One Martini backbone bead per residue (centre of mass of N, CA, C, O) as a GRO file, in nm:
protein
  208
    1MET     BB    1  -2.922   0.369  -3.111
    2SER     BB    2  -2.683   0.437  -2.901
    3ASN     BB    3  -2.827   0.290  -2.645
    4GLN     BB    4  -2.832  -0.017  -2.716
    5PRO     BB    5  -2.541  -0.117  -2.656
    6ILE     BB    6  -2.541  -0.033  -2.358
    7SER     BB    7  -2.780  -0.208  -2.270
    8ASP     BB    8  -2.661  -0.482  -2.359
    9TRP     BB    9  -2.400  -0.466  -2.197
   10LYS     BB   10  -2.531  -0.451  -1.913
   11SER     BB   11  -2.716  -0.704  -1.927
   12THR     BB   12  -2.490  -0.911  -1.962
   13ILE     BB   13  -2.347  -0.861  -1.695
   14GLU     BB   14  -2.594  -0.911  -1.508
   15GLN     BB   15  -2.650  -1.204  -1.591
   16HIS     BB   16  -2.374  -1.320  -1.495
   17ARG     BB   17  -2.398  -1.231  -1.202
   18SER     BB   18  -2.655  -1.388  -1.136
   19VAL     BB   19  -2.545  -1.669  -1.198
   20GLY     BB   20  -2.300  -1.656  -1.008
   21VAL     BB   21  -2.451  -1.622  -0.739
   22LYS     BB   22  -2.621  -1.882  -0.750
   23GLN     BB   23  -2.379  -2.082  -0.771
   24LEU     BB   24  -2.232  -1.994  -0.514
   25LEU     BB   25  -2.461  -2.060  -0.321
   26ALA     BB   26  -2.484  -2.360  -0.389
   27GLY     BB   27  -2.191  -2.428  -0.315
   28GLY     BB   28  -2.210  -2.331  -0.017
   29VAL     BB   29  -2.422  -2.535   0.076
   30ILE     BB   30  -2.260  -2.793   0.016
   31VAL     BB   31  -1.982  -2.723   0.154
   32GLY     BB   32  -2.089  -2.642   0.438
   33ILE     BB   33  -2.145  -2.922   0.549
   34ALA     BB   34  -1.851  -3.023   0.544
   35GLY     BB   35  -1.733  -2.792   0.716
   36ILE     BB   36  -1.889  -2.846   0.980
   37VAL     BB   37  -1.791  -3.134   1.023
   38LEU     BB   38  -1.488  -3.066   1.035
   39LEU     BB   39  -1.497  -2.867   1.272
   40TYR     BB   40  -1.614  -3.064   1.478
   41ALA     BB   41  -1.365  -3.261   1.464
   42LEU     BB   42  -1.139  -3.030   1.544
   43LEU     BB   43  -1.249  -2.982   1.797
   44PRO     BB   44  -1.223  -3.010   2.111
   45ASN     BB   45  -1.342  -3.264   2.323
   46ASP     BB   46  -1.344  -3.082   2.607
   47SER     BB   47  -1.578  -2.857   2.531
   48GLY     BB   48  -1.850  -2.967   2.479
   49THR     BB   49  -2.086  -2.727   2.433
   50GLY     BB   50  -1.871  -2.546   2.292
   51LYS     BB   51  -1.901  -2.662   2.012
   52LEU     BB   52  -2.183  -2.549   1.946
   53ILE     BB   53  -2.109  -2.253   1.991
   54ALA     BB   54  -1.877  -2.240   1.778
   55LEU     BB   55  -2.082  -2.336   1.534
   56ALA     BB   56  -2.313  -2.126   1.514
   57PRO     BB   57  -2.208  -1.926   1.290
   58PHE     BB   58  -2.193  -2.147   1.065
   59VAL     BB   59  -2.490  -2.230   1.068
   60ALA     BB   60  -2.604  -1.949   1.010
   61ALA     BB   61  -2.458  -1.907   0.740
   62TRP     BB   62  -2.578  -2.155   0.599
   63PHE     BB   63  -2.875  -2.066   0.625
   64LEU     BB   64  -2.849  -1.809   0.457
   65LEU     BB   65  -2.765  -1.949   0.197
   66LEU     BB   66  -3.017  -2.124   0.169
   67VAL     BB   67  -3.226  -1.898   0.152
   68ALA     BB   68  -3.101  -1.737  -0.088
   69TRP     BB   69  -3.115  -1.981  -0.286
   70ALA     BB   70  -3.429  -2.071  -0.248
   71TRP     BB   71  -3.517  -1.770  -0.297
   72ARG     BB   72  -3.640  -1.673  -0.596
   73GLY     BB   73  -3.759  -1.369  -0.523
   74LEU     BB   74  -3.489  -1.268  -0.460
   75ASP     BB   75  -3.287  -1.029  -0.498
   76ASP     BB   76  -2.969  -1.010  -0.623
   77ARG     BB   77  -2.859  -0.801  -0.421
   78TYR     BB   78  -2.921  -0.976  -0.166
   79LYS     BB   79  -2.761  -1.223  -0.245
   80THR     BB   80  -2.490  -1.076  -0.256
   81LEU     BB   81  -2.490  -0.974   0.034
   82VAL     BB   82  -2.496  -1.250   0.169
   83LEU     BB   83  -2.232  -1.357   0.048
   84LEU     BB   84  -2.046  -1.134   0.171
   85VAL     BB   85  -2.122  -1.162   0.470
   86VAL     BB   86  -2.044  -1.460   0.497
   87THR     BB   87  -1.749  -1.434   0.415
   88TYR     BB   88  -1.668  -1.241   0.643
   89SER     BB   89  -1.770  -1.411   0.884
   90LEU     BB   90  -1.585  -1.654   0.831
   91GLY     BB   91  -1.320  -1.505   0.866
   92VAL     BB   92  -1.367  -1.422   1.160
   93ALA     BB   93  -1.431  -1.703   1.284
   94LEU     BB   94  -1.161  -1.843   1.190
   95PHE     BB   95  -0.977  -1.657   1.343
   96GLY     BB   96  -1.089  -1.730   1.627
   97LEU     BB   97  -1.028  -2.046   1.598
   98GLY     BB   98  -0.732  -2.058   1.420
   99GLY     BB   99  -0.593  -1.807   1.375
  100LEU     BB  100  -0.313  -1.733   1.183
  101SER     BB  101  -0.326  -2.051   1.066
  102GLY     BB  102  -0.589  -2.024   0.945
  103GLY     BB  103  -0.870  -1.950   0.717
  104GLY     BB  104  -0.930  -1.640   0.746
  105ARG     BB  105  -0.743  -1.506   0.536
  106MET     BB  106  -0.874  -1.631   0.278
  107TRP     BB  107  -1.161  -1.516   0.317
  108LEU     BB  108  -1.067  -1.216   0.316
  109LEU     BB  109  -0.951  -1.239   0.026
  110LEU     BB  110  -1.222  -1.314  -0.119
  111LEU     BB  111  -1.402  -1.066  -0.076
  112PRO     BB  112  -1.287  -0.850  -0.288
  113ILE     BB  113  -1.328  -1.031  -0.535
  114LEU     BB  114  -1.633  -1.059  -0.519
  115ALA     BB  115  -1.701  -0.756  -0.509
  116PHE     BB  116  -1.575  -0.681  -0.781
  117CYS     BB  117  -1.736  -0.887  -0.967
  118LEU     BB  118  -2.042  -0.811  -0.846
  119LEU     BB  119  -2.013  -0.465  -0.780
  120GLY     BB  120  -1.721  -0.352  -0.818
  121PHE     BB  121  -1.456  -0.151  -0.755
  122GLY     BB  122  -1.540   0.009  -0.499
  123THR     BB  123  -1.629  -0.239  -0.330
  124GLY     BB  124  -1.358  -0.387  -0.348
  125VAL     BB  125  -1.188  -0.176  -0.198
  126ALA     BB  126  -1.354  -0.166   0.064
  127SER     BB  127  -1.317  -0.470   0.127
  128GLY     BB  128  -1.009  -0.468   0.140
  129ILE     BB  129  -0.982  -0.272   0.378
  130MET     BB  130  -1.149  -0.442   0.577
  131SER     BB  131  -0.965  -0.693   0.567
  132ILE     BB  132  -0.705  -0.556   0.668
  133LEU     BB  133  -0.817  -0.456   0.940
  134THR     BB  134  -0.900  -0.734   1.046
  135CYS     BB  135  -0.623  -0.864   1.039
  136GLY     BB  136  -0.486  -0.659   1.225
  137PHE     BB  137  -0.661  -0.713   1.472
  138PHE     BB  138  -0.591  -1.020   1.508
  139VAL     BB  139  -0.292  -0.992   1.542
  140LEU     BB  140  -0.313  -0.822   1.799
  141ALA     BB  141  -0.510  -1.002   1.969
  142ILE     BB  142  -0.333  -1.260   1.974
  143ASN     BB  143  -0.067  -1.134   2.086
  144ARG     BB  144  -0.230  -1.018   2.352
  145GLY     BB  145  -0.469  -1.240   2.432
  146TRP     BB  146  -0.774  -1.174   2.345
  147VAL     BB  147  -0.735  -1.427   2.156
  148ASN     BB  148  -0.823  -1.790   2.173
  149PRO     BB  149  -0.763  -2.042   1.994
  150GLN     BB  150  -0.910  -2.374   1.940
  151ILE     BB  151  -0.751  -2.413   1.675
  152GLY     BB  152  -0.412  -2.584   1.633
  153GLN     BB  153  -0.260  -2.673   1.898
  154GLY     BB  154  -0.399  -2.990   1.897
  155LEU     BB  155  -0.300  -3.072   1.624
  156THR     BB  156  -0.226  -3.274   1.395
  157ASN     BB  157  -0.070  -3.296   1.102
  158SER     BB  158  -0.312  -3.415   0.942
  159ALA     BB  159  -0.532  -3.219   1.045
  160SER     BB  160  -0.391  -2.958   0.958
  161LEU     BB  161  -0.377  -3.027   0.658
  162LEU     BB  162  -0.682  -3.057   0.614
  163TYR     BB  163  -0.763  -2.773   0.703
  164GLN     BB  164  -0.585  -2.609   0.505
  165THR     BB  165  -0.670  -2.745   0.239
  166GLY     BB  166  -0.974  -2.698   0.255
  167SER     BB  167  -0.969  -2.389   0.268
  168PHE     BB  168  -0.810  -2.339   0.008
  169LEU     BB  169  -1.000  -2.482  -0.196
  170VAL     BB  170  -1.256  -2.318  -0.148
  171VAL     BB  171  -1.135  -2.037  -0.212
  172ALA     BB  172  -1.021  -2.100  -0.493
  173VAL     BB  173  -1.290  -2.174  -0.624
  174GLY     BB  174  -1.430  -1.904  -0.567
  175GLU     BB  175  -1.234  -1.725  -0.727
  176LEU     BB  176  -1.252  -1.870  -1.004
  177SER     BB  177  -1.557  -1.836  -1.039
  178ALA     BB  178  -1.573  -1.529  -1.031
  179LEU     BB  179  -1.370  -1.480  -1.267
  180ARG     BB  180  -1.524  -1.637  -1.480
  181PHE     BB  181  -1.785  -1.469  -1.486
  182PHE     BB  182  -1.646  -1.201  -1.545
  183HIS     BB  183  -1.510  -1.283  -1.814
  184ARG     BB  184  -1.763  -1.374  -1.970
  185GLY     BB  185  -1.919  -1.110  -1.949
  186TRP     BB  186  -1.713  -0.934  -2.105
  187GLN     BB  187  -1.702  -1.094  -2.365
  188GLU     BB  188  -2.008  -1.070  -2.442
  189SER     BB  189  -2.029  -0.760  -2.426
  190LEU     BB  190  -1.818  -0.708  -2.650
  191ALA     BB  191  -1.969  -0.863  -2.871
  192VAL     BB  192  -2.223  -0.686  -2.867
  193SER     BB  193  -2.080  -0.417  -2.926
  194SER     BB  194  -1.948  -0.503  -3.194
  195LEU     BB  195  -2.211  -0.567  -3.346
  196ALA     BB  196  -2.337  -0.284  -3.319
  197ASN     BB  197  -2.110  -0.133  -3.469
  198ARG     BB  198  -2.142  -0.281  -3.740
  199GLN     BB  199  -2.434  -0.193  -3.789
  200LEU     BB  200  -2.378   0.111  -3.790
  201GLN     BB  201  -2.177   0.107  -4.026
  202ALA     BB  202  -2.372  -0.011  -4.234
  203GLN     BB  203  -2.581   0.219  -4.217
  204SER     BB  204  -2.384   0.445  -4.295
  205GLU     BB  205  -2.318   0.334  -4.579
  206GLU     BB  206  -2.615   0.347  -4.688
  207LEU     BB  207  -2.642   0.672  -4.652
  208LYS     BB  208  -2.409   0.754  -4.869
   0.00000   0.00000   0.00000
């Protein structure tokens, strides 16, 4: 009897994580299309085929999200891994394109939050450390001239505002969605545990 509450508690958490991953993947597929179009419009016009090369990582990331979302038989652990890898990759790619004023910082901030909510505390801490080290690398690389951002220097005020606002809104929605699923999962798991404890107490009273 004592193992039943623990089993129900864990299964409730896992069910909410599974639903959360699927919905985040679906949202990524939808928003990704608009993001690619926006980045294409913001890249310098004189870059020629360089535009397509610069967009290649984003198209590849979107395709991974699409496959992970559409592949119903894919294990939830791999879906989660795809989501985290794409989040980190977008942070790195946007750092390279937009520099210190781009959206890379926000995507790297989103990574540990997703990892914590979907995989647990240890993975969240490891992801946070990786995000900090990546940010530190790009700060050094951009200041030393090792990386030359393509977006940002030639943007008008309106285009820059659109770029910054769009990046912030996408990351904010992702963070709130992850925290929402995490909160609901814990609430329902606590409700299941509380119900099981009341049943055990009632049985104990009957045996007295």
